[in-house]
Every structure is written in C-alpha cells, then in structure tokens.
C-alpha atoms as a printed R data frame, in Angstrom:
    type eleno elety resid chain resno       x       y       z
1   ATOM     1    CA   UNK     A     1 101.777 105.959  95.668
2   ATOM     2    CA   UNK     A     2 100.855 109.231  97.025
3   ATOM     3    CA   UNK     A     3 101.992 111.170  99.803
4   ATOM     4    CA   UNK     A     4  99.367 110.314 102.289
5   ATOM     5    CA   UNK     A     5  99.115 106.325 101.083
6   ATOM     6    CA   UNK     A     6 102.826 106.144 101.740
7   ATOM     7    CA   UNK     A     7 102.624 107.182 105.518
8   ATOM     8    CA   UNK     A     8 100.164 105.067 105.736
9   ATOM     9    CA   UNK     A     9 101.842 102.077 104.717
10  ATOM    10    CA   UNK     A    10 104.464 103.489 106.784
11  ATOM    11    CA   UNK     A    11 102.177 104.040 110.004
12  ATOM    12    CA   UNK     A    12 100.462 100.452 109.624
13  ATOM    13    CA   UNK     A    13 104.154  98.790 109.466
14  ATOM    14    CA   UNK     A    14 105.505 100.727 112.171
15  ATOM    15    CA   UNK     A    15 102.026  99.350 113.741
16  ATOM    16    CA   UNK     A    16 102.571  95.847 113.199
17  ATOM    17    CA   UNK     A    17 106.108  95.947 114.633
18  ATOM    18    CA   UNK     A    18 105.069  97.690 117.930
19  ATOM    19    CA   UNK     A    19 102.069  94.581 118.093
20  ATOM    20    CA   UNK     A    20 105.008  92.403 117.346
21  ATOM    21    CA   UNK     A    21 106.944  93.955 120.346
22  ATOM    22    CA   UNK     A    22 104.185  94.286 122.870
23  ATOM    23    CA   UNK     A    23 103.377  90.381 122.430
24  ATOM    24    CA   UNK     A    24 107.235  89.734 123.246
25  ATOM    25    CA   UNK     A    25 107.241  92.346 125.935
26  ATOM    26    CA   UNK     A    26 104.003  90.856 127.943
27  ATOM    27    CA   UNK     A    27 105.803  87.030 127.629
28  ATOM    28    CA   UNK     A    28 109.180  88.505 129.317
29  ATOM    29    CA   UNK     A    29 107.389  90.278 132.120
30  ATOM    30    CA   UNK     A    30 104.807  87.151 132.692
31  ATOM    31    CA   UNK     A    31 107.987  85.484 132.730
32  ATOM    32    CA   UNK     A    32 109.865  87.736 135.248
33  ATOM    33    CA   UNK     A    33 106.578  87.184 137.956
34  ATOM    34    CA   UNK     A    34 107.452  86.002 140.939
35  ATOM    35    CA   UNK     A    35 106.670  82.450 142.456
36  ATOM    36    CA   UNK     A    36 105.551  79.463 140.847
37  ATOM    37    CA   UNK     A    37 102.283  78.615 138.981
38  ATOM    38    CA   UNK     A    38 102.550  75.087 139.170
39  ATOM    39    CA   UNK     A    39 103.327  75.346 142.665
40  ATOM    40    CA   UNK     A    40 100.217  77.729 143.379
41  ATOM    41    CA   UNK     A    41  98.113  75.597 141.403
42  ATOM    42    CA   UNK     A    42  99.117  72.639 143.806
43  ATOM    43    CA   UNK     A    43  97.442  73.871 146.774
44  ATOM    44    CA   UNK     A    44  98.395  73.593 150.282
45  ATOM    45    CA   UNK     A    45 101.538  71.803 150.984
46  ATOM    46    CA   UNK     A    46 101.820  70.042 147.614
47  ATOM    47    CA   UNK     A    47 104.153  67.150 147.519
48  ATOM    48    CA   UNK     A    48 106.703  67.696 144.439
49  ATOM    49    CA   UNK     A    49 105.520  64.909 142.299
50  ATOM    50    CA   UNK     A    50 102.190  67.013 142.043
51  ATOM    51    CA   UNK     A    51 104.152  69.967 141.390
52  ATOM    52    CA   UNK     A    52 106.146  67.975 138.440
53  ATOM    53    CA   UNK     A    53 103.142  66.518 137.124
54  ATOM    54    CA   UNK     A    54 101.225  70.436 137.190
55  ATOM    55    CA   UNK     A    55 104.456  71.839 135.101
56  ATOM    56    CA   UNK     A    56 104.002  68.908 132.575
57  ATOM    57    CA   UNK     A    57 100.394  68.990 132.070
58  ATOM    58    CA   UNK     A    58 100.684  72.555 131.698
59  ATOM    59    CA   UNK     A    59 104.258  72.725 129.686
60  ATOM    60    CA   UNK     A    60 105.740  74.673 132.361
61  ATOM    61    CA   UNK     A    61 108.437  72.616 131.956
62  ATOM    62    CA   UNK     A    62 109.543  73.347 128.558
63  ATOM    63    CA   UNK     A    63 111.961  76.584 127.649
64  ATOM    64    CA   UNK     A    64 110.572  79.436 127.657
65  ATOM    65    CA   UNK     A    65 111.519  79.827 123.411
66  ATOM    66    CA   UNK     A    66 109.132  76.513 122.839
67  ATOM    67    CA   UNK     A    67 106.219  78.072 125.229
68  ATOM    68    CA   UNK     A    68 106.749  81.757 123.209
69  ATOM    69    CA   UNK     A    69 106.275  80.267 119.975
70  ATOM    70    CA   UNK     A    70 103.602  78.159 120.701
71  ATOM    71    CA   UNK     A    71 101.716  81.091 122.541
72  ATOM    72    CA   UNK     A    72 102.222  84.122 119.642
73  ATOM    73    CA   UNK     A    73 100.950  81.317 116.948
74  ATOM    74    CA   UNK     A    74  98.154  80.708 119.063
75  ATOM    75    CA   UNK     A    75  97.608  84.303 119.131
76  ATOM    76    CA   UNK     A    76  97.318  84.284 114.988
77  ATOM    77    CA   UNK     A    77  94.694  82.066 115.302
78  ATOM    78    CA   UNK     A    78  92.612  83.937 118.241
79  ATOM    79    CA   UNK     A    79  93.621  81.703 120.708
80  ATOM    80    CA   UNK     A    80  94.745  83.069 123.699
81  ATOM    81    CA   UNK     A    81  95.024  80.034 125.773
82  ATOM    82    CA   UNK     A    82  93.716  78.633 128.837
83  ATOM    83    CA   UNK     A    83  93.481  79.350 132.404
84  ATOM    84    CA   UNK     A    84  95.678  77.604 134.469
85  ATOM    85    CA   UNK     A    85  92.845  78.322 137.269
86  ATOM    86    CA   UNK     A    86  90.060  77.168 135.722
87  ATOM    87    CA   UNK     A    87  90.848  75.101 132.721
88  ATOM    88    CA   UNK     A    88  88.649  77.398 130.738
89  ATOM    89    CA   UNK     A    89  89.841  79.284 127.862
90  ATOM    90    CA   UNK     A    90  91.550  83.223 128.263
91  ATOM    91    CA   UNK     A    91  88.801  84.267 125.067
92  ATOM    92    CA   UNK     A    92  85.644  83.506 128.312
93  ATOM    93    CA   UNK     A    93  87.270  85.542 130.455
94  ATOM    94    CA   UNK     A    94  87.892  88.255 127.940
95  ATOM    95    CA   UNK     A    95  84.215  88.108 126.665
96  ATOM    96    CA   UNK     A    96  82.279  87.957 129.843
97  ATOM    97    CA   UNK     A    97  84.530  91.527 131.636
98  ATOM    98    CA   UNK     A    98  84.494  93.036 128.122
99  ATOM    99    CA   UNK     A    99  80.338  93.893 128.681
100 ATOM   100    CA   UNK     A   100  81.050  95.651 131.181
101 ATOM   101    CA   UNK     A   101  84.047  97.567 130.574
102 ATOM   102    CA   UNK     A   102  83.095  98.784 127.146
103 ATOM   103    CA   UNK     A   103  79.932  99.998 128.514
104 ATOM   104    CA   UNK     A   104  81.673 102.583 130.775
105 ATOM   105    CA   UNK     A   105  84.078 103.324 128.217
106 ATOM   106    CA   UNK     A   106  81.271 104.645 125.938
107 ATOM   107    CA   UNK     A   107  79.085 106.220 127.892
108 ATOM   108    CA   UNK     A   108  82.255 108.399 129.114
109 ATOM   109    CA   UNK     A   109  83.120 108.785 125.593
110 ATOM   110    CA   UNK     A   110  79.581 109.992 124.918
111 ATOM   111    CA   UNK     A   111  79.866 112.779 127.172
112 ATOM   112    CA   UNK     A   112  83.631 113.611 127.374
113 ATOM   113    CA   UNK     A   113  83.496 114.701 123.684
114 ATOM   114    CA   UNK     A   114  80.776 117.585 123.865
115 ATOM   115    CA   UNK     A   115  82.083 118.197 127.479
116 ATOM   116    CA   UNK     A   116  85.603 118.908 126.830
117 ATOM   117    CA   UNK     A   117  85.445 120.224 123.544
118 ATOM   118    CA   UNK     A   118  82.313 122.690 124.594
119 ATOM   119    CA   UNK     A   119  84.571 123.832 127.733
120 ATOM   120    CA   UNK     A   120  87.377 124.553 125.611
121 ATOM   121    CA   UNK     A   121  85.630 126.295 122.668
122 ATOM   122    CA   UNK     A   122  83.896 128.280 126.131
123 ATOM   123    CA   UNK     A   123  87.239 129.371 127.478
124 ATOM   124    CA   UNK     A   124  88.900 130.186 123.875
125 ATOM   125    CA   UNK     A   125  85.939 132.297 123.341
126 ATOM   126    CA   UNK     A   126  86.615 134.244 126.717
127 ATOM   127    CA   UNK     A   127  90.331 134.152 126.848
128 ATOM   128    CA   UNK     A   128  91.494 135.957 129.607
129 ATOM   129    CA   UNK     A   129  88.283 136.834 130.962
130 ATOM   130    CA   UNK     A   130  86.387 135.490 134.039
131 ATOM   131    CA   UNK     A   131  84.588 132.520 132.093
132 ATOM   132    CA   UNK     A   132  88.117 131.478 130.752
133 ATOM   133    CA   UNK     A   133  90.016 131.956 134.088
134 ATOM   134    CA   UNK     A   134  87.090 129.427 135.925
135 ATOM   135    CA   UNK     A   135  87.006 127.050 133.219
136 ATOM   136    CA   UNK     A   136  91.043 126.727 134.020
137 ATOM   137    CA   UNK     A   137  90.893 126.907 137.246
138 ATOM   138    CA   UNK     A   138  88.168 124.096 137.323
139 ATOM   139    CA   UNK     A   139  89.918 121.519 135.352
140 ATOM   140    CA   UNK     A   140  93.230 122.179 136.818
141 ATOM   141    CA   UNK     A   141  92.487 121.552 139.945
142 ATOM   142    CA   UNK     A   142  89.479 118.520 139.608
143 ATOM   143    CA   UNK     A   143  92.716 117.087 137.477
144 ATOM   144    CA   UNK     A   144  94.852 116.898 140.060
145 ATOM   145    CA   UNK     A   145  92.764 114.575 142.221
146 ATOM   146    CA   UNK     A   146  93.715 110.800 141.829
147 ATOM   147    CA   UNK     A   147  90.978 108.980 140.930
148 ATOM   148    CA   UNK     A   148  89.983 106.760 143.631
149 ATOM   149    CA   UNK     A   149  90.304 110.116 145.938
150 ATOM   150    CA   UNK     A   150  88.090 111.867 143.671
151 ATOM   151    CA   UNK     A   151  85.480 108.405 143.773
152 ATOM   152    CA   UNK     A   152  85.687 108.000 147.665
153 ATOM   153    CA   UNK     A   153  84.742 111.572 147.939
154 ATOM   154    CA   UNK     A   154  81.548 111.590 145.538
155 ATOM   155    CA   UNK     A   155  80.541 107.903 147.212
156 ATOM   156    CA   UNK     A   156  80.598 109.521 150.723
157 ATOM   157    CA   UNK     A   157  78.455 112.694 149.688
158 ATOM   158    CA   UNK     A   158  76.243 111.146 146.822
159 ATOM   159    CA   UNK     A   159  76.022 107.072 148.058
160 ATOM   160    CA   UNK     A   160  76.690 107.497 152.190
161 ATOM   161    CA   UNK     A   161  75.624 110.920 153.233
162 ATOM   162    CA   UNK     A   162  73.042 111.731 150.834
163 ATOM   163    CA   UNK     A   163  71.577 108.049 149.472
164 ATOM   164    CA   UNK     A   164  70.642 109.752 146.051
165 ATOM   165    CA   UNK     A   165  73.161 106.750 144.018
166 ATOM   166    CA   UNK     A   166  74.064 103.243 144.931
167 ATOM   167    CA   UNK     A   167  77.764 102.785 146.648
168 ATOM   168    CA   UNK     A   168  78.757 100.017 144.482
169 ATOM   169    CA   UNK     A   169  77.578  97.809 141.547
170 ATOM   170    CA   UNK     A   170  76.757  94.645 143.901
171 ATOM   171    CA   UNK     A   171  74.010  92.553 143.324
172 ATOM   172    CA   UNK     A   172  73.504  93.952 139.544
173 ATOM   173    CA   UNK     A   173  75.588  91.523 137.729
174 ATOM   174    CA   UNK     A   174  76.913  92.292 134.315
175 ATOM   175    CA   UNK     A   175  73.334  93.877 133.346
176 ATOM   176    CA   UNK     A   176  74.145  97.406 134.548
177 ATOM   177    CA   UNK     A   177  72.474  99.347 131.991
178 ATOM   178    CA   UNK     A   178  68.923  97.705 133.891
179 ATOM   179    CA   UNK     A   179  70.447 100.014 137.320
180 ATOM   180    CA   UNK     A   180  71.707 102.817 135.412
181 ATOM   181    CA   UNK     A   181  71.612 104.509 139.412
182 ATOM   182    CA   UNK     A   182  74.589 102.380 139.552
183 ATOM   183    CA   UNK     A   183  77.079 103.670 136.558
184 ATOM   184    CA   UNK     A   184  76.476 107.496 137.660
185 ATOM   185    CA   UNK     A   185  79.381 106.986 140.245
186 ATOM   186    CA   UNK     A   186  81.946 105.345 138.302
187 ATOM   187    CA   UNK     A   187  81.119 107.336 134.973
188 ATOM   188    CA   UNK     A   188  82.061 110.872 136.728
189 ATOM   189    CA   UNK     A   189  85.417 109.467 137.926
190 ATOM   190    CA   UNK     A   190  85.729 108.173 135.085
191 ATOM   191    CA   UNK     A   191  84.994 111.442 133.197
192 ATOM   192    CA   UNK     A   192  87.030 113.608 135.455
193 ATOM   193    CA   UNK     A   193  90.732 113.542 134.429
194 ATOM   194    CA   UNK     A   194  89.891 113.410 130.762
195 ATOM   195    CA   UNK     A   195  87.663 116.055 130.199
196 ATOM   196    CA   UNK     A   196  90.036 118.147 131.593
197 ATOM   197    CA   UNK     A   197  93.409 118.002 129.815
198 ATOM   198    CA   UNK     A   198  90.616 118.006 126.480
199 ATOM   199    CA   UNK     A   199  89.402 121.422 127.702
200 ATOM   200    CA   UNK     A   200  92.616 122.665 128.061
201 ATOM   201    CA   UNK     A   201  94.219 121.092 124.808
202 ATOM   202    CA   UNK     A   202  91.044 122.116 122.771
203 ATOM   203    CA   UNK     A   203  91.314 126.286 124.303
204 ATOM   204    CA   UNK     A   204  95.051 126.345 123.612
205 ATOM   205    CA   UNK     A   205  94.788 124.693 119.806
206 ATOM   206    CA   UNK     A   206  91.341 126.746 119.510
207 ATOM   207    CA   UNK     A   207  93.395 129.875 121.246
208 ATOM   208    CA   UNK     A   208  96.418 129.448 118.584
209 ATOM   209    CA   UNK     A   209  93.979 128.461 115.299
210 ATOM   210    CA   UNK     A   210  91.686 131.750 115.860
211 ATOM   211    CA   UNK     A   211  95.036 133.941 115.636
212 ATOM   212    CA   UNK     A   212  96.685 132.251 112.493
213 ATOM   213    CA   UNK     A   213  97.118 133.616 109.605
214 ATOM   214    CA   UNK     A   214  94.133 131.435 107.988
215 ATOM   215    CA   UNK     A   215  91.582 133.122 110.239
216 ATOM   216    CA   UNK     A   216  92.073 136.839 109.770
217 ATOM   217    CA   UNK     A   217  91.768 135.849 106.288
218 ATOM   218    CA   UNK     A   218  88.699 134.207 106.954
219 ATOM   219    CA   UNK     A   219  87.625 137.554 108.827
220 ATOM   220    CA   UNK     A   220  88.503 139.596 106.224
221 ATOM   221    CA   UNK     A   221  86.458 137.656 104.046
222 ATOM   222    CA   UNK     A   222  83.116 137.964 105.997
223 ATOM   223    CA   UNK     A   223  83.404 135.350 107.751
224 ATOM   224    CA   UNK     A   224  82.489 135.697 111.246
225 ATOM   225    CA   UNK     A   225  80.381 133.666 114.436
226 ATOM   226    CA   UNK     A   226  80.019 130.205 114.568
227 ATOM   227    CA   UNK     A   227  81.092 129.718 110.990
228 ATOM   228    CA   UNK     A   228  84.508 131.084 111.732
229 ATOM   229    CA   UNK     A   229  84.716 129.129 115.036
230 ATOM   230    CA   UNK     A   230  83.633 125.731 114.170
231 ATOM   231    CA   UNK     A   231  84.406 125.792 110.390
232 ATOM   232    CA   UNK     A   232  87.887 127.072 110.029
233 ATOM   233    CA   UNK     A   233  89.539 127.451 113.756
234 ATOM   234    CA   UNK     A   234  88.110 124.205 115.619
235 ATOM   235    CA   UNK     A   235  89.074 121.564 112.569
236 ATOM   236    CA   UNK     A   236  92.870 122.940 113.391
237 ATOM   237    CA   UNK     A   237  92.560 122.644 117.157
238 ATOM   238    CA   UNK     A   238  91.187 119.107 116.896
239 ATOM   239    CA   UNK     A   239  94.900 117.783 115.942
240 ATOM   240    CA   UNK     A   240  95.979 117.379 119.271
241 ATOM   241    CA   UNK     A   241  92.875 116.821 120.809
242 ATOM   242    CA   UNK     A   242  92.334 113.768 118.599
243 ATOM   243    CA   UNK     A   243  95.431 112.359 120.001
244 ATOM   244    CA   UNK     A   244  94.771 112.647 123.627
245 ATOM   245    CA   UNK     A   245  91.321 111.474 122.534
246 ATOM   246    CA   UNK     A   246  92.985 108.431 121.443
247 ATOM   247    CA   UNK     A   247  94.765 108.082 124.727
248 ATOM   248    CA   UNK     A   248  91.682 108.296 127.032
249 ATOM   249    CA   UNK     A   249  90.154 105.797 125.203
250 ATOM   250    CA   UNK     A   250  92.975 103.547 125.654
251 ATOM   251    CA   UNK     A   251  93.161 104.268 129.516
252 ATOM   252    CA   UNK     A   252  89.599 103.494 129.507
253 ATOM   253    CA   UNK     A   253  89.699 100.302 128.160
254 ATOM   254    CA   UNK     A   254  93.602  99.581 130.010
255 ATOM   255    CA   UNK     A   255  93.156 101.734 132.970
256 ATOM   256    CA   UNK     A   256  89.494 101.458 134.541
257 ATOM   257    CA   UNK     A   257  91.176  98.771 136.779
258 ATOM   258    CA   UNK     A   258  90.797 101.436 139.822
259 ATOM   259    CA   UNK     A   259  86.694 102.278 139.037
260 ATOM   260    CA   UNK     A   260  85.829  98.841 138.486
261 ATOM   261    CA   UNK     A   261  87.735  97.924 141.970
262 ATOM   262    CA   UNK     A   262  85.891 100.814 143.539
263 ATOM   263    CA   UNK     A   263  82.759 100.342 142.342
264 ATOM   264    CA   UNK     A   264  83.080  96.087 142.376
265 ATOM   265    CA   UNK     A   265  82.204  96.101 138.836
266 ATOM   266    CA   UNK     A   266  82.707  93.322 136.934
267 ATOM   267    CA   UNK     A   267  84.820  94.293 134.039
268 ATOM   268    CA   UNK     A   268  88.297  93.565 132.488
269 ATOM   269    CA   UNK     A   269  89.720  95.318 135.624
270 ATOM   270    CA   UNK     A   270  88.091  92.855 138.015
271 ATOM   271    CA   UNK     A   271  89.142  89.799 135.533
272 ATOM   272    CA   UNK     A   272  93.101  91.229 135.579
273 ATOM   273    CA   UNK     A   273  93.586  91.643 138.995
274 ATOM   274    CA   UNK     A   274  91.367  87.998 140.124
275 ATOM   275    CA   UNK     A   275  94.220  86.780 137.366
276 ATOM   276    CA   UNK     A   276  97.026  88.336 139.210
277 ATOM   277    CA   UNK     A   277  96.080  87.336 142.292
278 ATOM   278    CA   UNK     A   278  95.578  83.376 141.454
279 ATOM   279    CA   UNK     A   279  99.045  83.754 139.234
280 ATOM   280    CA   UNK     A   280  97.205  82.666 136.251
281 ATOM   281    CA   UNK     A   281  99.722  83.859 133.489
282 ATOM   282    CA   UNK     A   282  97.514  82.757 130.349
283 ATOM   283    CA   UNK     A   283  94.640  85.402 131.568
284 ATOM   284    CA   UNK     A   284  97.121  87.958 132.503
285 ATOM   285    CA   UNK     A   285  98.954  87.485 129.417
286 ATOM   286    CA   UNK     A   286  95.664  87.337 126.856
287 ATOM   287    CA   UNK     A   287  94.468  90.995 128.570
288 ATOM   288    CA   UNK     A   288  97.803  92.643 128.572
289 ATOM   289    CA   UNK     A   289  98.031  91.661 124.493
290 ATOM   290    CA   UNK     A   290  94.419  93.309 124.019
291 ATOM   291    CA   UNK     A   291  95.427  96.016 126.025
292 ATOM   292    CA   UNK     A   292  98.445  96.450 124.131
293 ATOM   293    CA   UNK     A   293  97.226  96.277 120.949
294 ATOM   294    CA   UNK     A   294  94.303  98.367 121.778
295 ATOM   295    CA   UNK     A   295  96.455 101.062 122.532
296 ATOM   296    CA   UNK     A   296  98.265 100.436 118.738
297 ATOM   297    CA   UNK     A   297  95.626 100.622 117.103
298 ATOM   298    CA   UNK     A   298  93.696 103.692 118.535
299 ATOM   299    CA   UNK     A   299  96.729 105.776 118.407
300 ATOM   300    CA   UNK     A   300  97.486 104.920 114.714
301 ATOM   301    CA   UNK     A   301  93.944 106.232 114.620
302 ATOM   302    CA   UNK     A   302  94.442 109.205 116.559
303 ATOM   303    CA   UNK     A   303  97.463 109.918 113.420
304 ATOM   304    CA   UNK     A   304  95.441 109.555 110.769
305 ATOM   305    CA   UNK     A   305  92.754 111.879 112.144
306 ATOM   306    CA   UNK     A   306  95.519 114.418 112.893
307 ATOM   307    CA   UNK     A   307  96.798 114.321 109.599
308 ATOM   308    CA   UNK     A   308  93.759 114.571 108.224
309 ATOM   309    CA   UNK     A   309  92.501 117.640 110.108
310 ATOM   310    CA   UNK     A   310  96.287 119.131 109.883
311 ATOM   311    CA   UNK     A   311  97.694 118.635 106.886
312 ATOM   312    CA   UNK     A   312  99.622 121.423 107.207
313 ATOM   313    CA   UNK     A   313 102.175 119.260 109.269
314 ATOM   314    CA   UNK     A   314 103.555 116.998 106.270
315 ATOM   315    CA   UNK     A   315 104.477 120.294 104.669
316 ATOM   316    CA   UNK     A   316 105.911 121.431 107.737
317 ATOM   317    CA   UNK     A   317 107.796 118.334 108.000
C-alpha cells in the first residue's frame, strides 16, 4: 500500500470513529435537556396517566442504553426517527429546510472562492503597499462584526432606509431563487466573515510560497507573471486555505441558524430551533447527526486536498 493510500485508510478510520462519537455525543446532550417531552407533549395541565401513556407510546420509558441502540441502528438504515411533535418522520423535516439552506450555502460558496482568493492574491501582490494595507484593513475590521450586527445594519440602509432589497424572506416560501431580491441580504452576511480570514490565509500562504526556495528557482528559470503566481506559488498557498474552506462550508450548512432567523428563511436553521423550542428530541437529534457528520466529512476533504496540493508536508513529517 503506498504512502498516500495508507493515510487514507488511516484518515477514513479516524473518520468513522469521530461519526461514531458524534452520534454518542448528540444522544448524551439530547439526554442532558432539560424538562420533559412527554410532559410537553401532554399539553396544559396533563393528568399523569397521559403523561405515562406519552412515555410508553413513545419509549420514553425505557433506559436510555435500549433507546441508544435502537436510535444509532436506525441511523444505519437512514432512519432518523420521528417527531414527537408531529408524528412525522425527522428525514421530512430534514428534506423540506435542506432547499433552502443549501441554496445559500452555494451561492456564498460561488462567490467566496474568487472573492477571497482574488483579495488575497491582490494583497500578496502589493505586500506592504497601500492596496495590501486596505485589503487588511478591510477584512479585519468587516470580520470583527458579529453577524446579526453586520445583517441589522445592511437591512436598515438597503431594506428600511433605502427600499432597494426586501427585509426578510416572508411570503416567498421555499422558492427563493423566483425573488432572488430576497437572498441579496442574507448572502452578504453570509459572505462576510469568510471571505475574510480566506483573504488573509490566501496573502500570508501566497506571501510565504512566492519567497520559497521553489520560486526563485522558478524565476531563475524564466518564469515570471501569472505563470509564476498561479502555477507554482498559489497551488502551495491553497493548503491552508482549503482547510478553512472546509470549515466555512461546514458553518454554512451548521451555522446559518442566525441568517435564516434574521431573514425568516425557512431552512435547517428555522427547522432546529422550531425543534428546540417544542422539545422534540428526534428532530434535534437527526440535524445535529447531519451536522456532525457534515463537518467529518468535509474536513477529511479539506486533508486530502491539502495533501494533495502540499505534499511537501508528509516529508516534513
């Protein structure tokens, strides 16, 4: 088995087991939740028989071992369950908010990857001059607004002041790409944090690759312009940027909670926190395993597009 085939192997094992542990982690924290379903479920001063009869029906009233292993082999088989508010099954809910959610998540990708990349090839290019220092100074500081700050402030000039976008996503249903007026909002918050920290993690790998060793040779060779840019420093500088890539993507599947509440979007946000808020455990249990695994899987991605643009780190290691 060769080098790279071996950490593979390695990297989807290690995979698996972190799956393994995010499925036991979501059960004990469902578990640790406050209150009682069955007693939520009841309604308004339930008598106890109704209460017993809720925690049967719903096997409440089994240890929590039996209710674990009947869940995770459930999970095997892509069943996730069913709502203890509705009666319908978890995979509804996680089909009708995923529309939704995936849609911002790739039109954000769409841009953030020429965005941040450009803007950090940009500042590399100037280092130290004024096109560098503004680029810096730019993404610092739009970074370090929150994100709901940074969305109150563009609804109030964009949506309130100026009437140029919709405030929110109400009255469009799940068919936003027919009012693309409404996803301007919510894709520019959603854009903001992450194209920074790429910018500035593309101009310090791009800063770093363009005074190795590999480029002078490369200069001394001929090779100069865009050639020497994108062909031999930017692969190197891509590394890291791959792996916060990886991350962003994951936050904007797991972490859009806060633009979909904003904007009253429909999405997996909007399905998680309805679930919280009706203590359905099933739901919030089914999205925290996709979100989970999401995240394994896109940063076993993000490793295997690092090594592959640095190889240089299994000889360094």
């Amino acid at each position: 088995m060769t080098g790279l085939a071996s950490w593979t192997a390695r990297r989807l094992l290690l995979g698996a087991a972190q799956t393994a542990a995010v499925v036991l982690l979501v059960f004990a924290l469902t578990e640790a939740l406050p209150g009682d379903a069955a007693v939520a479920l009841a309604g308004d001063q339930p008598d106890p028989e109704r209460i017993a009869a809720i925690r049967e029906a719903l096997d409440l009233d089994r240890p929590a071992h039996e209710r674990l292993l009947k869940w995770a082999g459930g999970l095997l088989h892509g069943d996730f369950g069913t709502s203890l508010a509705s009666g319908r099954p978890v995979s509804t809910y996680l089909t009708d908010g995923f529309g939704p959610t995936l849609l911002l998540a790739s039109l954000t990708l769409v841009l953030l990857v020429p965005a941040g990349v450009g803007l950090g090839v940009l500042a590399a290019r100037h280092e130290g001059r004024f096109t560098d220092r503004l680029v810096s100074s730019v993404t610092l500081g739009v970074y370090a607004v929150p994100e709901f700050a940074f969305g109150v402030l563009l609804t109030t000039v964009f949506a309130l002041r100026l009437g140029w976008l919709p405030p929110t996503a109400v009255g469009y249903g799940t068919d936003l790409l027919a009012h693309p007026s409404a996803l301007v909002l919510p894709v520019l918050v959603l854009l903001s944090r992450p194209v920074c920290s790429l910018a500035r993690l593309v101009r310090a790998g791009m800063i770093d690759a363009l005074a190795s060793p590999y480029v002078a040779q490369a200069r001394r060779h001929g090779v100069t312009g865009a050639r020497l840019r994108y062909g031999h420093a930017l692969p190197n500088a891509i590394a890291p940027a791959a792996q916060q890539l990886a991350r962003t993507v994951d936050w904007l599947l797991c972490g859009v909670i806060v633009v979909e509440a904003l904007y009253v979007i429909p999405g997996l946000g909007t399905v998680l926190m309805n679930a919280v808020a009706e203590r359905d455990v099933p739901v919030v249990q089914g999205l925290a395993v996709v979100f989970g695994v999401t995240a394994v899987v896109l940063n076993l991605g993000a490793d295997l597009v690092a090594r592959r643009f640095a190889p240089r780190a299994e000889v360094a290691a």
